[in-house]
Amino acid sequence: MELFDILMTASFWAAAVRIASPLIFATMGEIICERAGVLNLGIEGIMVIGAFTGWMAVYSGTGLWGGVAVAMAAGMLFGLLHSVLTVPFGLSQHVVGLGITLLATSSASFAYRLLLPEVTSPPRIVPFQPYEVPMLSEIPLIGPALFAQTPMTYLAFATVAVVALVLYRTPLGLAVRAAGENPSAVASQGLSVTGLRMGAVIVGSGLMAVGGAFLTMSAFSSFFFEMVNGRGWICIALVVFGAWKPGKALLGALLFAAFDALQVRLQQTPLGAQVPYQVFLMIPYVLSILALVLMSRRAEVPAALMVPFNKGER
Amino acid sequence: MTAIKTEAQDVLRLTNISKSFGATKANSDINFALKKGEVIALLGENGAGKTTLMNILFGHYTPDTGTVEAFGQMLPPGKPGAALAAGIGMVHQHFTLADNLTVEENILLGTEPLWKLGLGRAAARARIVQLSQDFGLAVHLAAKVGLLSVGERQRVEILKALYRDARVLILDEPTAVLTPQETDALFVTLRKAVALGLSVIFISHKLHEVMAIASRVLVLRHGRLVGEVAVADTDKHALAEMMVGAEVAPPEIAAAQIGAPILSLRAVSVVSQGTKGGLQDIDLQLKSGQITGLAGVSGNGQAALADLLSGLIVPDQGEVEIDGRAIAQWSPRIALSNGIARIPEDRHKTGAIADFTLTENVILESFKSAQFSRRGWMNKAEADRFARHVIDTYDVRCPGPATPIRLLSGGNMQKLILGRALEPGPKVILANQPVRGLDIGAVTYVQSRLIAARDAGAAVLLISEDLDEIMGLSDVIHVISEGRLSPGFARGSKSATELGIWMAGHGFAEDAA
């Protein structure tokens, strides 16, 4: 009964969409990277960098959208580093990715201490405010969930559409996908595999950073260290869940977020008084693993994912 | 070399092309011209320089000397893009297709400017459908390439070239992977292409296909153009002789002390699998102290025979016998434990593990033996000692036993494999193309070692496409053609021309009658 009550509240659905938003950005970023054949495990750290730089920019007086741009640029910079190491140098994508995550996370701490040596609690900024779309936001349940969110959430949904269109409806997207499937097919048409892959990693990393910036600029209005809290790793799983397709990955992000919103509310029910709260915290992860097992059986992994390409070799 | 006459009809002209890799001359001084609307076949054994020549033509390699002209324009050397733009389309032996993309996407890849909205799929689809009708290339555009048969994939590759307005199609061993029916369909397509004014270069070593499709044949041997004939003026025997060479230079070899049969096949048949041909009713005896040569154009069942003798496949019918006794179970390990040593055809793929050291590679077949392992622990010192012994005895030039084998030249890698095979004192040696791709010095060395093993009482099977090599080394020669084995011919009892007749598939008919 309680479950049904929760599912019928508008605030539950609104929370689910809000929780999904950063995941959507970062998952789209990871899809772009992996479709081009590069696994980007720097995602966790790049989200931290995005969260920090966006927030810091706004705190220093930049506008909110300026903050988003700064976060994106910072993410692209780490994406550039990742892509130089993994694409032309062909280093292990696992090692480079984890290295980028460590570097980005600790760079954020370092910069924080350097820029704000005196503060004991992190300063707050004025975040993006919800924008209620006239008429549409008054639809029961769906209205508050989809049409009374902050502009960044709308941007997240727009990003899914753009990524899907570019991947499936433009020559560029075709070339990116082919680079992740059979780079020699791309090279034999006179296109640069290196250029395509580096570009994909850089743009994808930019989107990851915007996902991180959502946390400070749209959700929490402040920056603290453990705020990304494994969301990057969830996105890696969401890419698999979505079978490397933007639309399916969007559904996966919403599903995970719904479970997350649900467990918070279940904790406040009479049941929550009897069951340790850690069990509720596990719910979204356990259900995600189940969904992953069920959904990803027939997924088609990009054939050249994690395979470096050297022009001279066969 | 005859001078090439300049004609307005020439779509492609190669002049004085030479290319060396180190000491090996892959192509020397090759001249030919391709006319509009003709199919020429480039015939030659593996290693004759066909692929090198085509890679020069397509701009993958830069020639040492010589020029390529397409439609009267000089092509800049080493630029595949220029060859593509000039209307030269190449269908590689190994396809360059992305399996998870659809047929349509594979064809469209790279044909439009990258920074453009929309793929223009509707117009593209109409054109592809038109092309596939014109050329008889039925494909399902929305299907993922990974789900297609090999023949269908080849059609996609050809469509890719046609979609880019190719006027010259180069097909590198296109029938190697096709079934006979698919080959027939390919030939229909090629005839349509020629009728529409395209020109085709067809690379092959299958004589009957060359006779069926080409109007002119160029024969390459050891990097030289040794013949250019119109198909109407020649036949399979003459081509076979031209291709393998008739000159014989026998190495020093003493009379054989032939002993008892060690490894025998009795009425063995193997069903053909994929591209690997089958075997029909084979009787073969490998006798102690004898080199048995297996001659034949490649792809006629040599691979199946080699796999069968080394235990990789089991006969569907018939018996494998060792020392006159039928073997109940047959596997590579049983073959090894019965003293059958192998020199595999492809030393890089099946002969060695590239990133393993010389020591590790040299004990690959015997690492479980008491010599190299005790209670599950490897005896590293003994393995290293053995590796040093092989390196010294077989003159393997290398920095040391800890070197990864991929750093060695082909000849030195082959010497190590030879040492691995010969050192345990095998009773049978299966040498499949043991000198392919080696320089003259290494060739002589490997051959003299095989002769020495024969003189020590081993039964040697020598599989080669080089008739000179077979005739020079073998005490008895069998010819294999389409999975059938000829009777054994004693040394010197058949001329190259007579063997060529068997290689072309004649002679067997008399047996059947």
PDB file of C-alpha atoms in Angstrom, chain A residues 81-304:
ATOM      1  CA  LEU A  81      44.718  14.349 -21.691  1.00  0.00           C
ATOM      2  CA  HIS A  82      42.873  11.008 -21.668  1.00  0.00           C
ATOM      3  CA  SER A  83      42.616  10.877 -25.447  1.00  0.00           C
ATOM      4  CA  VAL A  84      46.249  11.786 -26.074  1.00  0.00           C
ATOM      5  CA  LEU A  85      47.349   8.923 -23.824  1.00  0.00           C
ATOM      6  CA  THR A  86      44.874   6.337 -25.095  1.00  0.00           C
ATOM      7  CA  VAL A  87      44.536   7.151 -28.795  1.00  0.00           C
ATOM      8  CA  PRO A  88      47.840   8.154 -30.404  1.00  0.00           C
ATOM      9  CA  PHE A  89      49.928   6.550 -27.622  1.00  0.00           C
ATOM     10  CA  GLY A  90      47.583   3.560 -27.356  1.00  0.00           C
ATOM     11  CA  LEU A  91      48.112   3.094 -23.603  1.00  0.00           C
ATOM     12  CA  SER A  92      45.885   0.859 -21.508  1.00  0.00           C
ATOM     13  CA  GLN A  93      42.477   2.500 -21.310  1.00  0.00           C
ATOM     14  CA  HIS A  94      41.827   1.049 -17.865  1.00  0.00           C
ATOM     15  CA  VAL A  95      44.993   2.438 -16.350  1.00  0.00           C
ATOM     16  CA  VAL A  96      44.693   5.829 -18.029  1.00  0.00           C
ATOM     17  CA  GLY A  97      41.021   6.134 -17.073  1.00  0.00           C
ATOM     18  CA  LEU A  98      41.590   5.332 -13.403  1.00  0.00           C
ATOM     19  CA  GLY A  99      44.602   7.635 -13.435  1.00  0.00           C
ATOM     20  CA  ILE A 100      42.479  10.479 -14.814  1.00  0.00           C
ATOM     21  CA  THR A 101      39.878   9.849 -12.118  1.00  0.00           C
ATOM     22  CA  LEU A 102      42.515  10.028  -9.358  1.00  0.00           C
ATOM     23  CA  LEU A 103      44.177  13.072 -10.905  1.00  0.00           C
ATOM     24  CA  ALA A 104      40.927  14.951 -11.456  1.00  0.00           C
ATOM     25  CA  THR A 105      39.558  14.188  -7.994  1.00  0.00           C
ATOM     26  CA  SER A 106      42.699  15.254  -6.208  1.00  0.00           C
ATOM     27  CA  SER A 107      43.145  18.313  -8.431  1.00  0.00           C
ATOM     28  CA  ALA A 108      39.694  19.425  -7.301  1.00  0.00           C
ATOM     29  CA  SER A 109      40.640  19.010  -3.601  1.00  0.00           C
ATOM     30  CA  PHE A 110      43.913  20.770  -4.153  1.00  0.00           C
ATOM     31  CA  ALA A 111      42.348  23.714  -5.959  1.00  0.00           C
ATOM     32  CA  TYR A 112      39.644  23.926  -3.293  1.00  0.00           C
ATOM     33  CA  ARG A 113      42.209  24.220  -0.491  1.00  0.00           C
ATOM     34  CA  LEU A 114      44.256  26.660  -2.512  1.00  0.00           C
ATOM     35  CA  LEU A 115      41.348  28.938  -3.443  1.00  0.00           C
ATOM     36  CA  LEU A 116      39.433  28.762  -0.171  1.00  0.00           C
ATOM     37  CA  PRO A 117      42.064  28.323   2.557  1.00  0.00           C
ATOM     38  CA  GLU A 118      40.001  29.965   5.313  1.00  0.00           C
ATOM     39  CA  VAL A 119      36.554  28.426   5.042  1.00  0.00           C
ATOM     40  CA  THR A 120      35.320  25.665   7.320  1.00  0.00           C
ATOM     41  CA  SER A 121      32.097  24.911   5.458  1.00  0.00           C
ATOM     42  CA  PRO A 122      31.851  25.337   1.688  1.00  0.00           C
ATOM     43  CA  PRO A 123      30.115  28.545   0.565  1.00  0.00           C
ATOM     44  CA  ARG A 124      26.738  28.282  -1.152  1.00  0.00           C
ATOM     45  CA  ILE A 125      25.778  29.685  -4.526  1.00  0.00           C
ATOM     46  CA  VAL A 126      22.374  30.556  -5.932  1.00  0.00           C
ATOM     47  CA  PRO A 127      21.644  27.568  -8.146  1.00  0.00           C
ATOM     48  CA  PHE A 128      19.418  27.170 -11.202  1.00  0.00           C
ATOM     49  CA  GLN A 129      15.753  27.550 -10.218  1.00  0.00           C
ATOM     50  CA  PRO A 130      12.977  25.297 -11.512  1.00  0.00           C
ATOM     51  CA  TYR A 131      11.194  26.646 -14.558  1.00  0.00           C
ATOM     52  CA  GLU A 132       7.560  25.640 -14.819  1.00  0.00           C
ATOM     53  CA  VAL A 133       6.488  25.228 -18.401  1.00  0.00           C
ATOM     54  CA  PRO A 134       3.073  26.904 -18.708  1.00  0.00           C
ATOM     55  CA  MET A 135       0.162  24.470 -19.099  1.00  0.00           C
ATOM     56  CA  LEU A 136       2.276  21.329 -19.373  1.00  0.00           C
ATOM     57  CA  SER A 137       3.482  21.532 -15.782  1.00  0.00           C
ATOM     58  CA  GLU A 138      -0.090  21.256 -14.588  1.00  0.00           C
ATOM     59  CA  ILE A 139      -0.594  17.755 -15.938  1.00  0.00           C
ATOM     60  CA  PRO A 140      -1.002  15.446 -12.924  1.00  0.00           C
ATOM     61  CA  LEU A 141       2.149  13.451 -12.002  1.00  0.00           C
ATOM     62  CA  ILE A 142       3.914  13.959 -15.369  1.00  0.00           C
ATOM     63  CA  GLY A 143       3.675  17.739 -15.239  1.00  0.00           C
ATOM     64  CA  PRO A 144       5.740  18.336 -12.107  1.00  0.00           C
ATOM     65  CA  ALA A 145       8.118  15.516 -13.047  1.00  0.00           C
ATOM     66  CA  LEU A 146       8.954  16.619 -16.567  1.00  0.00           C
ATOM     67  CA  PHE A 147       7.940  20.253 -16.878  1.00  0.00           C
ATOM     68  CA  ALA A 148       8.791  21.855 -13.531  1.00  0.00           C
ATOM     69  CA  GLN A 149      12.521  21.148 -13.468  1.00  0.00           C
ATOM     70  CA  THR A 150      15.621  23.327 -13.683  1.00  0.00           C
ATOM     71  CA  PRO A 151      16.881  24.316 -17.153  1.00  0.00           C
ATOM     72  CA  MET A 152      19.780  21.867 -16.793  1.00  0.00           C
ATOM     73  CA  THR A 153      17.360  18.943 -16.676  1.00  0.00           C
ATOM     74  CA  TYR A 154      15.735  20.155 -19.887  1.00  0.00           C
ATOM     75  CA  LEU A 155      19.233  20.419 -21.336  1.00  0.00           C
ATOM     76  CA  ALA A 156      19.922  16.813 -20.308  1.00  0.00           C
ATOM     77  CA  PHE A 157      16.921  15.551 -22.254  1.00  0.00           C
ATOM     78  CA  ALA A 158      17.876  17.713 -25.236  1.00  0.00           C
ATOM     79  CA  THR A 159      21.373  16.231 -25.082  1.00  0.00           C
ATOM     80  CA  VAL A 160      19.962  12.726 -25.497  1.00  0.00           C
ATOM     81  CA  ALA A 161      18.117  13.804 -28.628  1.00  0.00           C
ATOM     82  CA  VAL A 162      21.163  15.549 -30.074  1.00  0.00           C
ATOM     83  CA  VAL A 163      23.527  12.647 -29.339  1.00  0.00           C
ATOM     84  CA  ALA A 164      21.088  10.171 -30.895  1.00  0.00           C
ATOM     85  CA  LEU A 165      20.593  12.337 -33.980  1.00  0.00           C
ATOM     86  CA  VAL A 166      24.300  12.914 -34.512  1.00  0.00           C
ATOM     87  CA  LEU A 167      25.202   9.238 -33.996  1.00  0.00           C
ATOM     88  CA  TYR A 168      22.521   7.833 -36.288  1.00  0.00           C
ATOM     89  CA  ARG A 169      21.678  10.587 -38.729  1.00  0.00           C
ATOM     90  CA  THR A 170      24.918  12.280 -39.736  1.00  0.00           C
ATOM     91  CA  PRO A 171      28.061  11.193 -41.607  1.00  0.00           C
ATOM     92  CA  LEU A 172      30.073  12.248 -38.558  1.00  0.00           C
ATOM     93  CA  GLY A 173      28.119   9.917 -36.291  1.00  0.00           C
ATOM     94  CA  LEU A 174      28.504   7.073 -38.764  1.00  0.00           C
ATOM     95  CA  ALA A 175      32.245   7.638 -38.871  1.00  0.00           C
ATOM     96  CA  VAL A 176      32.431   7.735 -35.044  1.00  0.00           C
ATOM     97  CA  ARG A 177      30.498   4.479 -34.756  1.00  0.00           C
ATOM     98  CA  ALA A 178      32.616   2.848 -37.459  1.00  0.00           C
ATOM     99  CA  ALA A 179      35.763   3.918 -35.569  1.00  0.00           C
ATOM    100  CA  GLY A 180      34.498   1.886 -32.638  1.00  0.00           C
ATOM    101  CA  GLU A 181      33.554  -1.081 -34.781  1.00  0.00           C
ATOM    102  CA  ASN A 182      36.369  -1.486 -37.290  1.00  0.00           C
ATOM    103  CA  PRO A 183      38.921   1.321 -37.405  1.00  0.00           C
ATOM    104  CA  SER A 184      40.572  -0.064 -40.519  1.00  0.00           C
ATOM    105  CA  ALA A 185      37.287   0.366 -42.386  1.00  0.00           C
ATOM    106  CA  VAL A 186      37.446   4.039 -41.414  1.00  0.00           C
ATOM    107  CA  ALA A 187      41.107   4.401 -42.328  1.00  0.00           C
ATOM    108  CA  SER A 188      40.580   2.710 -45.695  1.00  0.00           C
ATOM    109  CA  GLN A 189      38.132   5.504 -46.567  1.00  0.00           C
ATOM    110  CA  GLY A 190      40.794   8.104 -45.935  1.00  0.00           C
ATOM    111  CA  LEU A 191      39.320   9.286 -42.610  1.00  0.00           C
ATOM    112  CA  SER A 192      41.427   9.843 -39.482  1.00  0.00           C
ATOM    113  CA  VAL A 193      40.684   7.290 -36.774  1.00  0.00           C
ATOM    114  CA  THR A 194      42.873   9.263 -34.361  1.00  0.00           C
ATOM    115  CA  GLY A 195      40.961  12.477 -34.979  1.00  0.00           C
ATOM    116  CA  LEU A 196      37.562  10.840 -34.631  1.00  0.00           C
ATOM    117  CA  ARG A 197      38.448   9.032 -31.426  1.00  0.00           C
ATOM    118  CA  MET A 198      40.166  12.001 -29.778  1.00  0.00           C
ATOM    119  CA  GLY A 199      37.254  14.233 -30.697  1.00  0.00           C
ATOM    120  CA  ALA A 200      34.757  11.770 -29.261  1.00  0.00           C
ATOM    121  CA  VAL A 201      36.657  11.444 -25.972  1.00  0.00           C
ATOM    122  CA  ILE A 202      37.022  15.215 -25.614  1.00  0.00           C
ATOM    123  CA  VAL A 203      33.358  15.976 -26.313  1.00  0.00           C
ATOM    124  CA  GLY A 204      32.211  13.030 -24.191  1.00  0.00           C
ATOM    125  CA  SER A 205      34.348  14.200 -21.266  1.00  0.00           C
ATOM    126  CA  GLY A 206      32.819  17.669 -21.597  1.00  0.00           C
ATOM    127  CA  LEU A 207      29.348  16.144 -21.155  1.00  0.00           C
ATOM    128  CA  MET A 208      30.519  14.170 -18.109  1.00  0.00           C
ATOM    129  CA  ALA A 209      31.716  17.397 -16.505  1.00  0.00           C
ATOM    130  CA  VAL A 210      28.346  19.047 -17.179  1.00  0.00           C
ATOM    131  CA  GLY A 211      26.760  16.074 -15.405  1.00  0.00           C
ATOM    132  CA  GLY A 212      29.006  16.803 -12.424  1.00  0.00           C
ATOM    133  CA  ALA A 213      28.152  20.510 -12.575  1.00  0.00           C
ATOM    134  CA  PHE A 214      24.461  19.625 -12.272  1.00  0.00           C
ATOM    135  CA  LEU A 215      25.170  18.440  -8.737  1.00  0.00           C
ATOM    136  CA  THR A 216      26.565  21.766  -7.526  1.00  0.00           C
ATOM    137  CA  MET A 217      24.599  24.132  -9.731  1.00  0.00           C
ATOM    138  CA  SER A 218      21.185  22.548  -9.847  1.00  0.00           C
ATOM    139  CA  ALA A 219      20.878  20.033  -7.021  1.00  0.00           C
ATOM    140  CA  PHE A 220      22.915  20.942  -3.919  1.00  0.00           C
ATOM    141  CA  SER A 221      24.044  24.565  -4.494  1.00  0.00           C
ATOM    142  CA  SER A 222      27.353  23.818  -2.834  1.00  0.00           C
ATOM    143  CA  PHE A 223      30.456  21.680  -3.330  1.00  0.00           C
ATOM    144  CA  PHE A 224      31.654  18.962  -1.020  1.00  0.00           C
ATOM    145  CA  PHE A 225      34.153  16.231  -1.667  1.00  0.00           C
ATOM    146  CA  GLU A 226      32.227  12.967  -1.768  1.00  0.00           C
ATOM    147  CA  MET A 227      29.336  14.434  -3.703  1.00  0.00           C
ATOM    148  CA  VAL A 228      29.806  12.484  -6.968  1.00  0.00           C
ATOM    149  CA  ASN A 229      29.804   9.335  -4.853  1.00  0.00           C
ATOM    150  CA  GLY A 230      30.156   6.637  -7.515  1.00  0.00           C
ATOM    151  CA  ARG A 231      27.701   8.166  -9.996  1.00  0.00           C
ATOM    152  CA  GLY A 232      30.364   7.871 -12.690  1.00  0.00           C
ATOM    153  CA  TRP A 233      30.600   4.127 -12.175  1.00  0.00           C
ATOM    154  CA  ILE A 234      26.812   3.875 -12.319  1.00  0.00           C
ATOM    155  CA  CYS A 235      26.989   5.592 -15.720  1.00  0.00           C
ATOM    156  CA  ILE A 236      29.493   2.998 -16.976  1.00  0.00           C
ATOM    157  CA  ALA A 237      26.897   0.348 -16.065  1.00  0.00           C
ATOM    158  CA  LEU A 238      24.087   2.398 -17.622  1.00  0.00           C
ATOM    159  CA  VAL A 239      25.934   2.431 -20.949  1.00  0.00           C
ATOM    160  CA  VAL A 240      25.950  -1.364 -20.929  1.00  0.00           C
ATOM    161  CA  PHE A 241      22.336  -1.417 -19.729  1.00  0.00           C
ATOM    162  CA  GLY A 242      21.396   0.857 -22.613  1.00  0.00           C
ATOM    163  CA  ALA A 243      23.284  -1.334 -25.091  1.00  0.00           C
ATOM    164  CA  TRP A 244      25.294   1.733 -26.177  1.00  0.00           C
ATOM    165  CA  LYS A 245      22.081   3.387 -27.418  1.00  0.00           C
ATOM    166  CA  PRO A 246      21.194   6.888 -26.140  1.00  0.00           C
ATOM    167  CA  GLY A 247      17.448   6.256 -25.818  1.00  0.00           C
ATOM    168  CA  LYS A 248      17.743   3.010 -23.906  1.00  0.00           C
ATOM    169  CA  ALA A 249      20.421   4.504 -21.682  1.00  0.00           C
ATOM    170  CA  LEU A 250      18.044   7.387 -20.859  1.00  0.00           C
ATOM    171  CA  LEU A 251      15.452   4.845 -19.741  1.00  0.00           C
ATOM    172  CA  GLY A 252      18.094   3.118 -17.645  1.00  0.00           C
ATOM    173  CA  ALA A 253      19.062   6.374 -15.951  1.00  0.00           C
ATOM    174  CA  LEU A 254      15.406   7.131 -15.144  1.00  0.00           C
ATOM    175  CA  LEU A 255      14.884   3.619 -13.803  1.00  0.00           C
ATOM    176  CA  PHE A 256      17.908   3.788 -11.533  1.00  0.00           C
ATOM    177  CA  ALA A 257      16.903   7.241 -10.327  1.00  0.00           C
ATOM    178  CA  ALA A 258      13.374   6.045  -9.625  1.00  0.00           C
ATOM    179  CA  PHE A 259      14.698   3.236  -7.449  1.00  0.00           C
ATOM    180  CA  ASP A 260      16.886   5.750  -5.650  1.00  0.00           C
ATOM    181  CA  ALA A 261      13.992   8.112  -5.040  1.00  0.00           C
ATOM    182  CA  LEU A 262      11.902   5.168  -3.898  1.00  0.00           C
ATOM    183  CA  GLN A 263      14.349   3.883  -1.329  1.00  0.00           C
ATOM    184  CA  VAL A 264      14.581   7.285   0.363  1.00  0.00           C
ATOM    185  CA  ARG A 265      10.811   7.332   0.721  1.00  0.00           C
ATOM    186  CA  LEU A 266      10.612   3.719   1.873  1.00  0.00           C
ATOM    187  CA  GLN A 267      12.950   4.573   4.722  1.00  0.00           C
ATOM    188  CA  GLN A 268      10.307   6.939   6.091  1.00  0.00           C
ATOM    189  CA  THR A 269       7.529   4.336   6.130  1.00  0.00           C
ATOM    190  CA  PRO A 270       6.673   2.119   9.167  1.00  0.00           C
ATOM    191  CA  LEU A 271       8.621  -0.622   7.418  1.00  0.00           C
ATOM    192  CA  GLY A 272      11.659   1.637   7.472  1.00  0.00           C
ATOM    193  CA  ALA A 273      11.571   1.706  11.256  1.00  0.00           C
ATOM    194  CA  GLN A 274      12.090  -2.070  11.388  1.00  0.00           C
ATOM    195  CA  VAL A 275      14.567  -2.666   8.569  1.00  0.00           C
ATOM    196  CA  PRO A 276      18.106  -1.220   8.789  1.00  0.00           C
ATOM    197  CA  TYR A 277      18.343   1.759   6.418  1.00  0.00           C
ATOM    198  CA  GLN A 278      21.373   0.243   4.652  1.00  0.00           C
ATOM    199  CA  VAL A 279      19.065  -2.339   3.102  1.00  0.00           C
ATOM    200  CA  PHE A 280      17.096   0.469   1.458  1.00  0.00           C
ATOM    201  CA  LEU A 281      20.299   2.086   0.242  1.00  0.00           C
ATOM    202  CA  MET A 282      21.138  -1.152  -1.518  1.00  0.00           C
ATOM    203  CA  ILE A 283      17.853  -1.348  -3.419  1.00  0.00           C
ATOM    204  CA  PRO A 284      18.742   0.737  -6.497  1.00  0.00           C
ATOM    205  CA  TYR A 285      22.058  -1.056  -6.893  1.00  0.00           C
ATOM    206  CA  VAL A 286      20.645  -4.547  -6.475  1.00  0.00           C
ATOM    207  CA  LEU A 287      17.808  -3.821  -8.879  1.00  0.00           C
ATOM    208  CA  SER A 288      20.262  -2.229 -11.324  1.00  0.00           C
ATOM    209  CA  ILE A 289      22.379  -5.363 -11.287  1.00  0.00           C
ATOM    210  CA  LEU A 290      19.282  -7.473 -11.949  1.00  0.00           C
ATOM    211  CA  ALA A 291      18.175  -5.194 -14.761  1.00  0.00           C
ATOM    212  CA  LEU A 292      21.677  -5.210 -16.206  1.00  0.00           C
ATOM    213  CA  VAL A 293      21.728  -9.002 -16.250  1.00  0.00           C
ATOM    214  CA  LEU A 294      18.346  -9.150 -17.940  1.00  0.00           C
ATOM    215  CA  MET A 295      18.852  -6.322 -20.408  1.00  0.00           C
ATOM    216  CA  SER A 296      22.410  -6.677 -21.571  1.00  0.00           C
ATOM    217  CA  ARG A 297      22.390 -10.285 -22.709  1.00  0.00           C
ATOM    218  CA  ARG A 298      22.015  -9.426 -26.336  1.00  0.00           C
ATOM    219  CA  ALA A 299      23.812  -6.105 -26.260  1.00  0.00           C
ATOM    220  CA  GLU A 300      26.250  -5.506 -29.052  1.00  0.00           C
ATOM    221  CA  VAL A 301      29.499  -4.189 -27.679  1.00  0.00           C
ATOM    222  CA  PRO A 302      31.376  -1.939 -30.112  1.00  0.00           C
ATOM    223  CA  ALA A 303      33.719  -4.484 -31.658  1.00  0.00           C
ATOM    224  CA  ALA A 304      36.834  -2.332 -31.395  1.00  0.00           C
TER     225      ALA A 304
END
